[in-house]
Short mmCIF file of C-alpha atoms in Angstrom, two decimals:
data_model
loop_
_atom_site.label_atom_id
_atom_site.label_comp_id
_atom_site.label_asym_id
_atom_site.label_seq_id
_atom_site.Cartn_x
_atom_site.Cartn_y
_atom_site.Cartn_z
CA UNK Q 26 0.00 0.00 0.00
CA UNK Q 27 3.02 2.23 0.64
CA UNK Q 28 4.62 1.57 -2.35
CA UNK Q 29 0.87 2.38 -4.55
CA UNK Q 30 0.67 5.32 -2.63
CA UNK Q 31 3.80 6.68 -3.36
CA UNK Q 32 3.87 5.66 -7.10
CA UNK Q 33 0.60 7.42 -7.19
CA UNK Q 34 1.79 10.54 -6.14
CA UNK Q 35 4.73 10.34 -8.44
CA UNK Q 36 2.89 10.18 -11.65
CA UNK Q 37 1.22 13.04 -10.23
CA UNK Q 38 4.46 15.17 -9.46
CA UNK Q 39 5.45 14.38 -12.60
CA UNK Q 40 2.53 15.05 -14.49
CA UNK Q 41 2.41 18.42 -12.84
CA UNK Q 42 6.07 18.49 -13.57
CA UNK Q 43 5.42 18.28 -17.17
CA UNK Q 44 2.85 20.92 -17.11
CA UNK Q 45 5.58 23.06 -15.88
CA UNK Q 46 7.79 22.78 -18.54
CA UNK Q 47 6.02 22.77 -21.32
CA UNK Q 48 4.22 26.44 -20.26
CA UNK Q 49 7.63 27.80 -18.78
CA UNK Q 50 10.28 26.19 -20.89
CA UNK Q 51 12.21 25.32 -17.70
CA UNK Q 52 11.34 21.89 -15.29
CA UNK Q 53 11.22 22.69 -11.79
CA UNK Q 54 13.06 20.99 -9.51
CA UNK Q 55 11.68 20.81 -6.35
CA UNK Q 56 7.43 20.08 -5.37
CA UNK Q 57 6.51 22.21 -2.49
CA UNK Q 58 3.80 20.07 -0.65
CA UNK Q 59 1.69 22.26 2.09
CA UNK Q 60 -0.47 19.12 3.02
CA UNK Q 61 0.66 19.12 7.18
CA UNK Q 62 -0.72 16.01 6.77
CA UNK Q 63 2.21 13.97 9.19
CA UNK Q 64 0.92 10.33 7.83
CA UNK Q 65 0.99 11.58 4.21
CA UNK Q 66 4.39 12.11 5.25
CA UNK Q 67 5.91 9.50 6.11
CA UNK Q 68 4.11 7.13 3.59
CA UNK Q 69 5.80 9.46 1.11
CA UNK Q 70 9.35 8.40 3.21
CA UNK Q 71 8.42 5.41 3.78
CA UNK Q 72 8.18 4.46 -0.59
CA UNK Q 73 11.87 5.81 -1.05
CA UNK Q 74 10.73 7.46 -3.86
CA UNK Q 75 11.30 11.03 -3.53
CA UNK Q 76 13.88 13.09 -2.21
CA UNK Q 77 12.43 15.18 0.58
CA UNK Q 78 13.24 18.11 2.53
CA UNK Q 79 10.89 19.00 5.69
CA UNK Q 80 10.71 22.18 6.98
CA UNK Q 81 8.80 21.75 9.88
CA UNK Q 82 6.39 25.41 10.31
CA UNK Q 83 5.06 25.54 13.80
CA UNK Q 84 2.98 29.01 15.30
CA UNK Q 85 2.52 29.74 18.82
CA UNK Q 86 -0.61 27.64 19.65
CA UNK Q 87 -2.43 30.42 21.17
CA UNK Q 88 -2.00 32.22 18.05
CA UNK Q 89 -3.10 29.28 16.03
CA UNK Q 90 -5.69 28.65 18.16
CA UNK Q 91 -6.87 32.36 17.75
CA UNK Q 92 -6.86 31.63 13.94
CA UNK Q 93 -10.15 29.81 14.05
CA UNK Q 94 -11.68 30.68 16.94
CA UNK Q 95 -11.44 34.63 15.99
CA UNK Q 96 -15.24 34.70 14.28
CA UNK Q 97 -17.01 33.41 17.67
CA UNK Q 98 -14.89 35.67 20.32
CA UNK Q 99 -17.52 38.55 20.31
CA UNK Q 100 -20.60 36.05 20.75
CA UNK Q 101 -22.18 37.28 24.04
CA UNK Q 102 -23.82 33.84 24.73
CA UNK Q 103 -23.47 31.16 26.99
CA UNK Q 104 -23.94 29.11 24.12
CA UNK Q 105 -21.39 30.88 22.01
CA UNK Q 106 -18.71 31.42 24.87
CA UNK Q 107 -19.07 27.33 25.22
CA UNK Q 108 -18.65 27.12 21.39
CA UNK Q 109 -15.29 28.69 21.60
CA UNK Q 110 -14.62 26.83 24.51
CA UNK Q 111 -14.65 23.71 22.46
CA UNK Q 112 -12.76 25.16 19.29
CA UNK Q 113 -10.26 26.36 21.58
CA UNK Q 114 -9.90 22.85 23.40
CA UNK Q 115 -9.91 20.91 20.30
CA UNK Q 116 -7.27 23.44 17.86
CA UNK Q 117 -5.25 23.44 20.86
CA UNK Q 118 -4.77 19.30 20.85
CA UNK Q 119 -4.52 19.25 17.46
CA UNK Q 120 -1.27 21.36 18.12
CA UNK Q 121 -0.05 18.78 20.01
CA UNK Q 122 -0.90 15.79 18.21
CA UNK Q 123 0.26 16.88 14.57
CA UNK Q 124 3.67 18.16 16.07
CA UNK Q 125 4.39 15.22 18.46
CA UNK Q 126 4.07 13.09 14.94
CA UNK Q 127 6.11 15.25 13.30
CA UNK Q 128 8.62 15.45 15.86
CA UNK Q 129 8.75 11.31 15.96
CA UNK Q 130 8.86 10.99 11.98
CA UNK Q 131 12.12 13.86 12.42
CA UNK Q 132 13.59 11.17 14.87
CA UNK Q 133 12.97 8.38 13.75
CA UNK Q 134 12.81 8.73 9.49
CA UNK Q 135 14.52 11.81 9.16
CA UNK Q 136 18.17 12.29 8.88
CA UNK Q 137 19.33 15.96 10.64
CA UNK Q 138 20.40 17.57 7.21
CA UNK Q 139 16.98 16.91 5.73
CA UNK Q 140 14.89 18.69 8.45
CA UNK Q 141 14.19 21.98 9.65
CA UNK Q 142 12.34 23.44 12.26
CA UNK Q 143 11.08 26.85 11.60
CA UNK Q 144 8.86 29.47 13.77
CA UNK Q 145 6.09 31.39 12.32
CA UNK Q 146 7.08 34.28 14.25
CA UNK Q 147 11.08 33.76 13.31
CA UNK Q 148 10.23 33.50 9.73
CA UNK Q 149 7.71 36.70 9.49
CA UNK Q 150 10.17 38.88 12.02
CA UNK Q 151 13.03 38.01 9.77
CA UNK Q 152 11.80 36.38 6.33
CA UNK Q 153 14.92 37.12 3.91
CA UNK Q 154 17.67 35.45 6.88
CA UNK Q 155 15.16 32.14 7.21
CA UNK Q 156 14.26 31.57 4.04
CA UNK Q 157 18.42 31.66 3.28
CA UNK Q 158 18.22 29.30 5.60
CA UNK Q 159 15.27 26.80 4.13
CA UNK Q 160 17.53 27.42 0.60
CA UNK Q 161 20.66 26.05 1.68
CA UNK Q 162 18.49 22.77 3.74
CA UNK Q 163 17.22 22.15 -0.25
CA UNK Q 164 20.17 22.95 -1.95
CA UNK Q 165 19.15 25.93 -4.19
CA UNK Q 166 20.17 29.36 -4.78
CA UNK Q 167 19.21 32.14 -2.27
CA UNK Q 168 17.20 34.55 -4.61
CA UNK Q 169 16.24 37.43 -1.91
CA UNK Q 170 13.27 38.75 -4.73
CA UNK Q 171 12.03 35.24 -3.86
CA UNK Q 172 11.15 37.07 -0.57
CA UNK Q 173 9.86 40.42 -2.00
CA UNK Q 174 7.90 39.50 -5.02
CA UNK Q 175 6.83 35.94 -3.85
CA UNK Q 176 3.63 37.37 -5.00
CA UNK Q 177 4.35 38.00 -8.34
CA UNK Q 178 4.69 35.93 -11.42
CA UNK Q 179 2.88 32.78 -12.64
CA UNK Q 180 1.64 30.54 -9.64
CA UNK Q 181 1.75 26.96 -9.97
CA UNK Q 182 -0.44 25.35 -7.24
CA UNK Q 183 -2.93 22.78 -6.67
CA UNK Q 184 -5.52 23.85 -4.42
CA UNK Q 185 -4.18 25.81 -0.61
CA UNK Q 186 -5.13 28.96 1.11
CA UNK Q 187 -6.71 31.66 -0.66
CA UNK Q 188 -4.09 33.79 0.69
CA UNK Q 189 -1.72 33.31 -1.32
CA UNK Q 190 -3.70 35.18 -3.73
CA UNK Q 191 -3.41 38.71 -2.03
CA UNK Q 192 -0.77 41.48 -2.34
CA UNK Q 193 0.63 41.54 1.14
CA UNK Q 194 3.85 40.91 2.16
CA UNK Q 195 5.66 38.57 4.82
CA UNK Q 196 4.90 40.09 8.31
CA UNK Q 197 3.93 39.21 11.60
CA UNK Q 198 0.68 39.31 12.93
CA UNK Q 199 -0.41 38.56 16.28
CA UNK Q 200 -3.46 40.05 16.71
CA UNK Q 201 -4.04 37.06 19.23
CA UNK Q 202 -2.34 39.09 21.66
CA UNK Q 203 -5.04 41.44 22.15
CA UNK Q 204 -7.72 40.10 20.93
CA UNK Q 205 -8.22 36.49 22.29
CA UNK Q 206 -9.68 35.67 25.56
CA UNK Q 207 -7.45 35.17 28.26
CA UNK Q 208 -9.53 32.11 29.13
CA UNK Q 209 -8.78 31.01 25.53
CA UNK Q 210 -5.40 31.49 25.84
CA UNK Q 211 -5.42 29.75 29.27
CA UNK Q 212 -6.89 26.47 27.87
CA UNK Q 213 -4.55 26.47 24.85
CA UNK Q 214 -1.27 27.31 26.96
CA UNK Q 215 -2.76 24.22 29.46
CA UNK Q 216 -3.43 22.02 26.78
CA UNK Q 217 -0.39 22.28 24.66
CA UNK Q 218 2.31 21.81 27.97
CA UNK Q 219 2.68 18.85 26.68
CA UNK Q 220 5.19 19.46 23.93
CA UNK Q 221 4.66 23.22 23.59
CA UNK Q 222 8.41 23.84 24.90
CA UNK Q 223 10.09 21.34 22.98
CA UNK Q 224 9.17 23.66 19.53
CA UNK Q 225 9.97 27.13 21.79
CA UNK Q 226 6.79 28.07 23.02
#
């Protein structure tokens, strides 16, 4: 089954690939895949079929928590206080879950060279020293317009946020701070003591 999936998904990279090429003139030579998905992961490691890179994106957890639980902080209810509650609760081991399986694929599929850790926060404070940093981890030329006009040009994607779409450029928001609960941010910082630390949180 890991061998299927991973042949799958290599007719597909190559398809896309080809698609590439034949509209730009040039192949590409990496795949950026945004799935966070940690199984898809390591079925993809697991089928020796592809040479990947991880760089590893975590966000504070009270800021990611904030992230979907932003549209139901002014509900005056008892019923919508509860609802956040929950959202909070559940984002907030979701943290924890998909980065404790990241962290064990790291240690146990990953060699050192092939992985990187990176902070949301690090990245947007300082985008052009970081993303020298994700360059040399691949193996590619540091391009610093890469940084400034990521924007710009002919996007090849399948599917992703609709972000990446508008005209803004890397910077750091953390509107969390001021406008999520503190009884949000309580449960999250509770919840995520697990493992929140071992990212540097």
């Amino acid at each position: 089954q890991v061998r299927t999936y991973g042949q799958n998904n290599h007719a597909i990279f190559s398809a896309f690939q080809q698609l590439v090429e034949e509209t730009t003139g040039r192949r590409p030579q990496w795949i950026v895949d945004a799935s966070k998905d940690p199984y898809r992961l390591l079925w993809l490691l697991r089928s020796g079929l592809f040479n990947i890179k991880v760089v590893h994106m975590v966000k504070d957890p009270r800021g990611f928590a904030y992230s979907v639980t932003k549209d139901r902080i002014d509900a005056s209810s008892l019923r919508g206080h509860a609802s956040r509650y929950y959202a909070t609760a559940r984002q907030s081991l979701a943290w924890v879950v998909q980065n404790q399986l990241l962290d064990r694929i790291r240690r146990h599929h990953l060699p050192p060279e092939d992985y990187q850790l990176l902070r949301y926060e690090a990245l947007a404070s300082a985008p052009q020293e970081h993303f020298r940093a994700t360059c040399e981890l691949v193996g590619v030329e540091y391009a610093p317009s890469a940084v400034t006009d990521f924007r710009s040009g002919s996007q090849f994607t399948i599917a992703g946020n609709p972000m990446r779409y508008e005209d803004r450029p890397i910077q750091l928001d953390e509107t969390w701070k001021r406008r999520l609960p503190r009884s949000s941010q309580l449960i999250a910082r509770t919840i995520t003591g697990l493992n929140r630390r071992r990212f540097g949180y």
